[in-house]
CSV table of C-alpha atoms and ligand atoms in Angstrom, one decimal:
chain,number,residue,atom,x,y,z
A,57,MET,CA,-0.2,-0.3,0.2
A,58,LYS,CA,1.0,4.0,-0.8
A,59,THR,CA,0.2,7.1,1.3
A,60,GLN,CA,1.4,10.0,1.6
A,61,VAL,CA,1.7,10.2,5.5
A,62,ALA,CA,1.7,6.9,7.6
A,63,ILE,CA,0.6,7.5,10.8
A,64,VAL,CA,1.5,5.7,14.1
A,65,GLY,CA,-1.0,5.2,16.8
A,66,ALA,CA,-5.0,5.9,17.1
A,67,GLY,CA,-4.7,8.1,20.0
A,68,PRO,CA,-6.3,11.2,20.5
A,69,ALA,CA,-3.3,12.1,18.6
A,70,GLY,CA,-3.0,9.8,15.7
A,71,LEU,CA,-6.5,10.5,14.9
A,72,LEU,CA,-7.0,14.5,15.2
A,73,LEU,CA,-3.8,14.0,12.4
A,74,GLY,CA,-5.8,12.2,10.4
A,75,HIS,CA,-8.5,14.1,10.2
A,76,LEU,CA,-6.9,17.7,10.1
A,77,LEU,CA,-5.0,16.0,7.2
A,78,ARG,CA,-8.3,14.4,5.3
A,79,ALA,CA,-9.7,17.7,5.9
A,80,GLU,CA,-7.1,19.3,3.3
A,81,GLY,CA,-7.0,16.2,1.0
A,82,ILE,CA,-3.8,14.6,2.0
A,83,ALA,CA,-4.0,10.8,2.0
A,84,CYS,CA,-3.0,9.3,5.1
A,85,VAL,CA,-3.4,5.9,6.6
A,86,VAL,CA,-3.5,5.4,10.2
A,87,ILE,CA,-2.1,2.0,12.1
A,88,GLU,CA,-3.1,0.9,15.9
A,89,ARG,CA,-1.8,-1.9,17.7
A,90,GLN,CA,-4.6,-2.3,20.1
A,91,SER,CA,-8.7,-2.6,18.4
A,92,GLY,CA,-10.9,0.4,19.0
A,93,GLU,CA,-12.6,-0.9,21.7
A,94,TYR,CA,-9.5,-1.1,24.1
A,95,VAL,CA,-8.4,2.7,22.5
A,96,LEU,CA,-11.7,4.0,24.4
A,97,SER,CA,-11.7,1.8,27.4
A,98,ARG,CA,-8.5,3.7,28.7
A,99,ILE,CA,-9.5,6.2,31.2
A,100,ARG,CA,-7.4,9.8,30.8
A,101,ALA,CA,-7.4,12.8,30.5
A,102,GLY,CA,-10.5,15.0,30.9
A,103,VAL,CA,-9.9,19.0,30.3
A,104,LEU,CA,-9.5,20.5,27.2
A,105,GLU,CA,-8.2,23.8,26.7
A,106,GLN,CA,-9.7,25.9,24.3
A,107,GLY,CA,-7.1,25.4,21.5
A,108,THR,CA,-8.1,21.5,21.5
A,109,VAL,CA,-12.1,22.6,21.1
A,110,GLY,CA,-11.2,25.0,18.2
A,111,LEU,CA,-9.4,22.2,16.4
A,112,MET,CA,-12.8,20.2,16.5
A,113,GLU,CA,-14.8,22.7,15.9
A,114,ARG,CA,-12.9,23.4,12.9
A,115,LEU,CA,-13.4,19.7,11.8
A,116,GLY,CA,-16.9,19.8,12.7
A,117,LEU,CA,-16.9,17.2,15.0
A,118,ASP,CA,-17.9,19.5,18.3
A,119,ALA,CA,-21.7,18.8,18.3
A,120,ARG,CA,-21.5,16.3,21.1
A,121,MET,CA,-18.8,18.0,22.8
A,122,LYS,CA,-20.9,21.5,22.7
A,123,VAL,CA,-24.2,19.3,24.2
A,124,GLU,CA,-22.4,17.2,26.6
A,125,GLY,CA,-19.0,19.0,27.6
A,126,LEU,CA,-19.2,21.2,30.6
A,127,PRO,CA,-17.6,24.7,30.4
A,128,HIS,CA,-15.3,25.4,33.3
A,129,GLY,CA,-14.6,29.2,34.0
A,130,GLY,CA,-12.4,28.4,36.8
A,131,PHE,CA,-10.9,26.0,39.2
A,132,ASN,CA,-9.8,26.2,43.2
A,133,LEU,CA,-6.7,25.8,44.8
A,134,ALA,CA,-6.9,24.4,48.4
A,135,ASP,CA,-4.3,24.4,51.1
A,136,GLY,CA,-6.0,23.1,54.1
A,137,GLU,CA,-7.6,26.0,55.0
A,138,ARG,CA,-8.6,28.3,52.3
A,139,LEU,CA,-9.8,28.0,48.8
A,140,ILE,CA,-8.1,30.1,46.1
A,141,ARG,CA,-10.4,30.3,43.4
A,142,ILE,CA,-8.6,31.2,39.9
A,143,ASP,CA,-11.0,33.3,38.0
A,144,VAL,CA,-10.2,31.9,34.7
A,145,ALA,CA,-13.2,33.7,32.8
A,146,ALA,CA,-12.5,36.8,34.3
A,147,LEU,CA,-9.0,37.0,34.0
A,148,THR,CA,-8.6,35.6,30.3
A,149,GLY,CA,-12.2,35.9,28.7
A,150,GLN,CA,-11.8,32.3,28.4
A,151,SER,CA,-12.5,29.0,29.8
A,152,VAL,CA,-11.9,25.0,29.1
A,153,MET,CA,-14.0,22.0,28.7
A,154,VAL,CA,-14.4,19.1,30.7
A,155,TYR,CA,-14.9,16.7,28.1
A,156,GLY,CA,-13.4,13.0,28.6
A,157,GLN,CA,-10.9,12.0,26.7
A,158,THR,CA,-12.8,8.3,25.9
A,159,GLU,CA,-15.6,10.5,24.2
A,160,LEU,CA,-13.5,13.0,22.2
A,161,THR,CA,-11.8,9.8,20.7
A,162,ARG,CA,-15.1,8.5,20.0
A,163,ASP,CA,-15.9,11.6,18.0
A,164,LEU,CA,-12.6,11.1,16.2
A,165,MET,CA,-13.6,7.3,15.4
A,166,ASP,CA,-16.8,7.2,14.7
A,167,ALA,CA,-16.4,10.3,12.2
A,168,ALA,CA,-13.7,8.3,10.3
A,169,PRO,CA,-15.2,6.2,7.7
A,170,ALA,CA,-17.4,9.0,6.4
A,171,ARG,CA,-14.3,11.6,5.8
A,172,GLY,CA,-12.2,8.6,4.5
A,173,LEU,CA,-10.2,8.1,7.0
A,174,GLU,CA,-8.8,4.7,7.1
A,175,VAL,CA,-7.8,3.5,11.0
A,176,ILE,CA,-5.9,-0.1,10.5
A,177,TYR,CA,-6.6,-1.5,14.1
A,178,GLN,CA,-4.9,-4.7,15.8
A,179,ALA,CA,-1.9,-4.3,13.9
A,180,GLY,CA,1.0,-6.4,15.2
A,181,ASP,CA,4.5,-5.8,15.5
A,182,VAL,CA,4.4,-2.4,14.1
A,183,ALA,CA,7.9,-1.3,12.4
A,184,LEU,CA,8.9,1.9,11.4
A,185,HIS,CA,11.9,1.1,8.4
A,186,ASP,CA,14.4,4.2,6.7
A,187,VAL,CA,12.5,7.0,8.3
A,188,ALA,CA,16.3,9.1,7.8
A,189,GLY,CA,15.6,9.4,4.2
A,190,ASN,CA,12.9,10.2,1.4
A,191,ALA,CA,11.3,7.0,1.4
A,192,PRO,CA,9.9,5.9,4.8
A,193,PHE,CA,8.3,2.8,5.0
A,194,VAL,CA,6.1,0.9,8.3
A,195,THR,CA,5.5,-2.7,8.3
A,196,PHE,CA,2.9,-4.5,10.6
A,197,ALA,CA,1.3,-8.2,10.7
A,198,ARG,CA,-2.2,-8.2,11.3
A,199,GLN,CA,-4.7,-11.5,10.7
A,200,GLY,CA,-1.7,-14.0,9.5
A,201,ARG,CA,-0.3,-12.0,7.2
A,202,ASP,CA,2.3,-9.3,6.6
A,203,HIS,CA,1.9,-5.5,5.6
A,204,ARG,CA,3.8,-2.7,4.2
A,205,ILE,CA,3.2,1.1,4.1
A,206,ASP,CA,5.3,3.2,2.0
A,207,ALA,CA,4.7,6.6,2.7
A,208,ARG,CA,6.4,10.5,2.1
A,209,ILE,CA,6.1,11.0,5.7
A,210,VAL,CA,5.6,8.9,8.9
A,211,VAL,CA,4.2,10.6,11.9
A,212,GLY,CA,4.8,8.6,15.5
A,213,CYS,CA,1.8,9.3,17.5
A,214,ASP,CA,2.0,5.9,19.3
A,215,GLY,CA,2.5,7.1,22.9
A,216,PHE,CA,5.3,7.0,25.3
A,217,HIS,CA,5.8,3.1,24.9
A,218,GLY,CA,5.4,3.2,21.1
A,219,PRO,CA,8.4,2.1,18.3
A,220,SER,CA,8.4,5.8,16.6
A,221,ARG,CA,10.8,7.4,19.1
A,222,GLN,CA,12.9,4.3,19.3
A,223,ALA,CA,13.2,4.6,15.3
A,224,ILE,CA,15.8,7.7,16.2
A,225,PRO,CA,19.0,6.9,16.6
A,226,ALA,CA,19.9,7.5,20.5
A,227,ASN,CA,22.9,10.3,19.1
A,228,VAL,CA,20.6,12.2,17.8
A,229,GLY,CA,17.7,12.1,20.5
A,230,ARG,CA,18.2,14.2,23.5
A,231,VAL,CA,16.2,12.9,26.7
A,232,PHE,CA,15.1,15.4,29.2
A,233,GLU,CA,13.4,13.7,32.7
A,234,ARG,CA,12.3,14.1,36.0
A,235,VAL,CA,10.5,10.8,38.0
A,236,TYR,CA,8.5,12.2,40.7
A,237,PRO,CA,8.6,10.4,43.7
A,238,PHE,CA,4.7,9.2,43.3
A,239,GLY,CA,2.0,8.4,41.7
A,240,TRP,CA,-1.8,9.5,41.0
A,241,LEU,CA,-4.2,6.9,42.4
A,242,GLY,CA,-7.6,7.7,40.4
A,243,ILE,CA,-11.0,6.1,41.2
A,244,LEU,CA,-13.9,7.2,38.6
A,245,ALA,CA,-17.1,6.8,39.6
A,246,ASP,CA,-21.1,7.5,38.9
A,247,VAL,CA,-21.5,10.0,41.3
A,248,PRO,CA,-22.3,13.8,41.2
A,249,PRO,CA,-18.7,16.0,41.8
A,250,CYS,CA,-18.6,17.7,44.7
A,251,ASN,CA,-17.8,20.6,43.4
A,252,HIS,CA,-18.7,22.5,40.2
A,253,GLU,CA,-15.3,22.8,39.6
A,254,LEU,CA,-12.2,21.1,40.2
A,255,ILE,CA,-10.4,21.5,43.4
A,256,TYR,CA,-6.5,21.2,43.6
A,257,ALA,CA,-5.8,20.4,47.2
A,258,ASN,CA,-1.8,20.5,48.9
A,259,HIS,CA,-2.9,18.6,52.4
A,260,GLU,CA,-0.6,17.6,55.2
A,261,ARG,CA,-1.5,14.2,54.3
A,262,GLY,CA,-0.6,14.9,50.6
A,263,PHE,CA,-2.3,15.5,47.7
A,264,ALA,CA,-6.0,15.5,46.2
A,265,LEU,CA,-7.8,16.4,43.0
A,266,ALA,CA,-11.6,16.4,43.0
A,267,SER,CA,-12.2,16.3,39.1
A,268,MET,CA,-14.9,15.1,36.8
A,269,ARG,CA,-15.9,14.2,33.3
A,270,SER,CA,-19.5,15.3,33.4
A,271,ALA,CA,-22.4,16.2,35.7
A,272,THR,CA,-22.9,12.9,36.9
A,273,ARG,CA,-19.5,11.2,36.4
A,274,SER,CA,-16.6,11.6,38.9
A,275,ARG,CA,-12.7,11.6,38.8
A,276,TYR,CA,-10.9,11.8,42.1
A,277,TYR,CA,-7.2,11.6,42.6
A,278,ILE,CA,-4.7,11.5,45.9
A,279,ASP,CA,-0.9,10.8,45.4
A,280,VAL,CA,0.5,8.3,46.7
A,281,PRO,CA,4.0,6.6,47.0
A,282,LEU,CA,4.9,4.4,44.5
A,283,THR,CA,5.6,1.2,46.3
A,284,GLU,CA,1.7,1.1,47.2
A,285,ARG,CA,-0.4,-1.4,45.6
A,286,ILE,CA,-3.8,-0.6,44.1
A,287,GLU,CA,-5.0,-3.8,46.0
A,288,ASP,CA,-4.6,-2.3,49.4
A,289,TRP,CA,-6.7,0.7,48.7
A,290,SER,CA,-10.3,-0.5,48.6
A,291,ASP,CA,-13.0,2.0,47.8
A,292,ASP,CA,-13.9,2.9,51.0
A,293,ARG,CA,-10.2,4.1,52.0
A,294,VAL,CA,-9.8,6.1,49.1
A,295,TRP,CA,-13.0,7.8,49.5
A,296,ASP,CA,-12.2,7.9,53.3
A,297,GLU,CA,-8.6,9.5,52.3
A,298,LEU,CA,-10.3,12.1,49.9
A,299,ALA,CA,-12.8,13.2,52.4
A,300,VAL,CA,-9.6,14.3,54.6
A,301,ARG,CA,-7.6,16.1,51.8
A,302,LEU,CA,-9.8,18.0,50.3
A,303,GLY,CA,-11.1,19.5,53.8
A,304,PRO,CA,-14.4,19.5,55.2
A,305,ASP,CA,-16.5,21.5,52.5
A,306,ALA,CA,-15.6,19.8,50.1
A,307,ALA,CA,-15.8,16.0,52.0
A,308,ALA,CA,-19.5,17.5,53.3
A,309,GLN,CA,-20.6,17.6,49.2
A,310,ILE,CA,-18.7,14.1,48.3
A,311,THR,CA,-21.1,11.2,47.3
A,312,ARG,CA,-19.5,7.6,47.5
A,313,GLY,CA,-19.6,5.4,45.1
A,314,PRO,CA,-18.0,2.1,43.6
A,315,ALA,CA,-15.6,2.4,41.2
A,316,LEU,CA,-16.1,2.4,37.8
A,317,GLU,CA,-12.2,2.3,37.1
A,318,LYS,CA,-9.4,2.3,39.8
A,319,SER,CA,-5.5,2.6,39.5
A,320,ILE,CA,-2.3,4.1,40.3
A,321,ALA,CA,-0.4,6.0,37.1
A,322,PRO,CA,3.3,7.1,37.8
A,323,LEU,CA,4.0,10.7,37.6
A,324,ARG,CA,6.8,12.1,35.4
A,325,SER,CA,8.1,15.3,33.4
A,326,PHE,CA,9.9,14.1,29.9
A,327,VAL,CA,10.7,15.5,26.5
A,328,PHE,CA,12.4,14.0,23.6
A,329,GLU,CA,14.3,16.5,21.3
A,330,PRO,CA,14.4,17.0,18.5
A,331,MET,CA,10.8,16.1,17.1
A,332,ARG,CA,11.8,15.4,14.0
A,333,HIS,CA,14.3,13.1,12.5
A,334,GLY,CA,14.2,13.0,8.4
A,335,SER,CA,11.0,12.1,7.2
A,336,LEU,CA,9.5,10.7,10.7
A,337,LEU,CA,7.4,13.5,12.9
A,338,LEU,CA,6.8,12.6,16.7
A,339,CYS,CA,3.5,14.3,18.2
A,340,GLY,CA,1.8,13.6,21.8
A,341,ASP,CA,3.1,11.5,24.1
A,342,ALA,CA,5.4,9.9,21.8
A,343,ALA,CA,7.9,12.9,22.5
A,344,HIS,CA,6.9,14.4,25.9
A,345,ILE,CA,4.9,13.2,29.0
A,346,VAL,CA,3.7,16.0,31.7
A,347,PRO,CA,2.6,15.0,35.4
A,348,PRO,CA,-1.1,15.8,35.1
A,349,THR,CA,-1.4,18.7,37.3
A,350,GLY,CA,-3.3,21.0,35.1
A,351,ALA,CA,-4.5,18.6,32.7
A,352,LYS,CA,-1.9,19.2,29.8
A,353,GLY,CA,-0.8,16.3,28.3
A,354,LEU,CA,-3.7,16.0,25.9
A,355,ASN,CA,-3.6,19.5,24.7
A,356,LEU,CA,-0.4,19.0,24.4
A,357,ALA,CA,-1.1,16.3,21.9
A,358,ALA,CA,-3.6,18.4,20.2
A,359,SER,CA,-1.0,21.4,19.3
A,360,ASP,CA,2.5,19.1,18.3
A,361,VAL,CA,-1.0,17.9,15.8
A,362,HIS,CA,-1.9,21.4,15.1
A,363,TYR,CA,1.7,22.3,14.0
A,364,ALA,CA,2.2,19.1,12.1
A,365,ALA,CA,-0.6,19.4,10.2
A,366,GLN,CA,0.3,22.7,9.3
A,367,ALA,CA,3.9,21.7,8.2
A,368,LEU,CA,2.6,19.2,6.1
A,369,VAL,CA,0.2,21.4,4.3
A,370,ALA,CA,2.5,23.3,3.4
A,371,PHE,CA,4.9,20.6,2.3
A,372,PHE,CA,2.5,18.9,0.2
A,373,ARG,CA,0.6,21.3,-1.3
A,374,ASP,CA,3.1,23.7,-2.2
A,375,GLY,CA,6.4,21.5,-1.9
A,376,ASP,CA,7.7,23.3,1.7
A,377,ALA,CA,10.1,21.2,3.0
A,378,ASP,CA,11.2,23.9,5.3
A,379,ALA,CA,7.7,23.4,7.1
A,380,VAL,CA,8.5,20.3,8.0
A,381,ALA,CA,12.4,20.9,9.3
A,382,GLY,CA,11.0,23.9,11.2
A,383,TYR,CA,8.2,21.3,13.0
A,384,SER,CA,10.3,20.4,15.9
A,385,ALA,CA,11.1,23.7,16.7
A,386,LYS,CA,7.9,25.2,17.1
A,387,ALA,CA,6.5,22.3,18.9
A,388,LEU,CA,9.1,22.3,21.1
A,389,ALA,CA,8.9,25.9,21.5
A,390,ARG,CA,5.3,25.3,23.4
A,391,VAL,CA,5.8,21.9,25.0
A,392,TRP,CA,8.8,23.7,27.3
A,393,LYS,CA,6.4,26.1,28.4
A,394,SER,CA,3.3,23.6,29.4
A,395,GLU,CA,6.4,21.5,30.8
A,396,ARG,CA,7.0,24.2,33.2
A,397,PHE,CA,3.7,25.1,34.0
A,398,SER,CA,3.0,21.2,35.0
A,399,TRP,CA,6.1,20.9,36.8
A,400,ALA,CA,5.8,24.2,38.7
A,401,LEU,CA,1.9,23.3,39.8
A,402,THR,CA,2.9,19.6,40.8
A,403,LYS,CA,5.6,21.4,42.7
A,404,LEU,CA,3.7,23.6,44.7
A,405,MET,CA,0.6,21.2,45.4
A,406,HIS,CA,2.6,18.4,46.0
A,407,ARG,CA,4.3,17.2,49.3
A,408,PHE,CA,7.8,15.7,48.4
A,409,PRO,CA,9.2,13.3,50.7
A,410,GLU,CA,12.5,15.3,50.5
A,411,ASP,CA,11.1,18.7,51.6
A,412,GLY,CA,11.6,20.0,54.9
A,413,PRO,CA,9.8,22.7,56.8
A,414,PHE,CA,11.5,25.5,54.5
A,415,GLU,CA,10.0,23.9,51.8
A,416,ARG,CA,6.6,23.9,53.2
A,417,ARG,CA,7.0,27.6,54.0
A,418,MET,CA,8.0,28.4,50.5
A,419,GLN,CA,4.9,26.6,49.4
A,420,ARG,CA,2.8,28.6,51.8
A,421,ALA,CA,4.5,32.0,50.8
A,422,GLU,CA,3.7,31.3,47.0
A,423,LEU,CA,0.0,30.6,48.2
A,424,ASP,CA,-0.1,33.8,49.7
A,425,TYR,CA,1.1,35.4,47.2
A,426,ILE,CA,-1.4,34.0,44.6
A,427,ALA,CA,-4.4,34.6,46.8
A,428,SER,CA,-3.1,38.1,46.8
A,429,SER,CA,-2.0,38.7,43.2
A,430,GLU,CA,-4.6,39.6,40.5
A,431,ALA,CA,-0.9,39.3,38.6
A,432,ALA,CA,-0.3,35.7,39.9
A,433,GLN,CA,-3.3,34.5,39.3
A,434,ARG,CA,-3.6,36.1,35.8
A,435,SER,CA,-0.4,34.4,35.0
A,436,ILE,CA,-1.9,31.0,36.1
A,437,ALA,CA,-5.0,31.2,34.5
A,438,GLU,CA,-3.6,32.3,30.7
A,439,ASN,CA,-1.5,28.9,30.9
A,440,TYR,CA,-4.8,27.0,32.4
A,441,VAL,CA,-6.8,27.9,29.4
A,442,GLY,CA,-3.7,27.4,27.3
A,443,LEU,CA,-1.1,29.0,25.3
A,444,PRO,CA,-1.9,30.4,22.4
A,445,LEU,CA,-1.6,27.9,19.2
B,759,FAD,C1,-3.3,6.6,33.3
B,759,FAD,C2,-2.9,8.3,32.5
B,759,FAD,C3,-3.8,9.5,33.1
B,759,FAD,C4,-3.9,10.2,32.5
B,759,FAD,N1,-4.9,10.8,32.7
B,759,FAD,C5,-4.5,12.9,32.6
B,759,FAD,C6,-5.3,13.6,32.7
B,759,FAD,O1,-5.9,13.4,34.0
B,759,FAD,N2,-4.5,15.0,32.1
B,759,FAD,C7,-4.4,14.6,31.2
B,759,FAD,O2,-4.5,16.4,30.3
B,759,FAD,N3,-3.5,14.1,30.6
B,759,FAD,C8,-3.7,12.7,31.3
B,759,FAD,N4,-3.1,11.6,30.7
B,759,FAD,C9,-2.3,12.0,29.4
B,759,FAD,C10,-3.0,12.0,28.3
B,759,FAD,O3,-4.1,10.6,28.4
B,759,FAD,C11,-2.0,12.0,27.1
B,759,FAD,O4,-1.3,13.0,27.0
B,759,FAD,C12,-3.0,11.3,25.8
B,759,FAD,O5,-3.6,10.4,25.5
B,759,FAD,C13,-1.6,11.7,24.7
B,759,FAD,O6,-2.2,11.3,23.0
B,759,FAD,P1,-1.7,10.5,22.5
B,759,FAD,O7,-2.4,10.3,21.0
B,759,FAD,O8,-0.5,11.0,22.4
B,759,FAD,O9,-1.1,8.8,23.2
B,759,FAD,P2,-2.0,8.1,23.4
B,759,FAD,O10,-3.2,8.0,24.2
B,759,FAD,O11,-1.0,7.0,24.2
B,759,FAD,O12,-1.8,7.0,21.9
B,759,FAD,C14,-1.0,6.5,21.7
B,759,FAD,C15,-1.8,5.6,20.6
B,759,FAD,O13,-0.3,4.5,20.0
B,759,FAD,C16,-0.8,2.5,20.4
B,759,FAD,N5,-0.1,2.6,20.1
B,759,FAD,C17,1.0,2.0,21.0
B,759,FAD,N6,2.1,1.5,20.5
B,759,FAD,C18,1.6,1.2,19.3
B,759,FAD,C19,2.5,0.4,18.3
B,759,FAD,N7,3.4,-0.4,18.4
B,759,FAD,N8,1.6,0.0,17.0
B,759,FAD,C20,0.9,1.0,16.8
B,759,FAD,N9,0.1,1.8,17.7
B,759,FAD,C21,0.6,1.6,19.3
B,759,FAD,C22,-1.4,3.0,21.1
B,759,FAD,O14,-2.7,1.8,21.6
B,759,FAD,C23,-2.3,4.4,21.6
B,759,FAD,O15,-3.5,4.1,21.1
B,759,FAD,C24,-2.8,10.6,31.6
B,759,FAD,C25,-2.3,9.5,30.8
B,759,FAD,C26,-2.2,8.2,31.2
B,759,FAD,C27,-1.4,7.4,31.0
């Protein structure tokens, strides 16, 4: 098979890129290791920046999001004694959209056949070849047969563990990484949220986040040492811990219910540079990871895809090779700003095991400053709502 762009991975990055390219008449194929049902079963991000919403609008795939999504004009930072509301709408004139990654992925998936976007699911042994040159190809096995897709460009949208990043020689790439000494234990339940906006809490027992996927489905997190096992956390134990860490006002509003999903995810900051090598571009988690504090992971994948689509349209339509060559620098400029915000919010809202009384005073001083300064709140708000694409 021959195409212009072979996209590896049908998560949000791969599907979004496929749609943006098809909308411009560029031929592409998406190759995914898992089944569609499996991709939809992964419970992940839930807060969309304006830029991400705008991309779905541009594609005309925002109808369900507009009905079922929850626009949020603010969020809260809690530190035991007080709740600091960041009035994102007043400070930036914009809002974010609470709409689960699963739902966004479903919208992209469902629209693919009608828009001529071919997605090959359950592709085994996916491998990238000759990406340094002008005639790369992707091979995979499916239903007992070997397949090969020749393309002019390959885009790796295959997440942190996929093969695309590994196809770039070690002497070309550079890794920047910070692994955090805790993970987030998340619980998803069909119960109304305890608050109509997100609450990030820094409590002496640790971090907690009250979040949601809809008006009837809640997503909560607490941080736990990486040595914790999920089997040791009954639903009741999680709810008890949340009630303490979120504080009495939120606790009074918590509705408990059985976990639909419960898991522990490690936290890391990770950037791979460059995000292009020859005819291979990397987008999303394939190139970088942020801790979920601030909800930037999915949104960064969307902004990468926006830049990649722009570059590929310029390349295929106008023969502009510089656009592809410039992709990495353009994407990384935004990636590092989101890495900084996610890292800073993680540092502010978590108790690190190595921290002592000095670091705790620094956290309190920063929260005092945020509580009292509109300039500080504006800086947080503009990062939270998403820096311009
Ligand atoms: C447990 C968890 C919780 C998260 N929570 C949040 C959150 O609350 N907020 C937030 O903003 N972000 C969150 N994130 C991050 C967010 O989900 C990711 O940033 C987002 O999914 C990135 O999209 P992506 O398309 O780049 O990668 P992915 O969603 O990882 O998609 C990659 C796709 O590539 C496929 N693939 C992998 N290997 C191969 C292969 N060999 N061949 C073909 N296909 C392959 C995978 O099956 C997958 O479908 C979370 C991530 C995790 C893991």
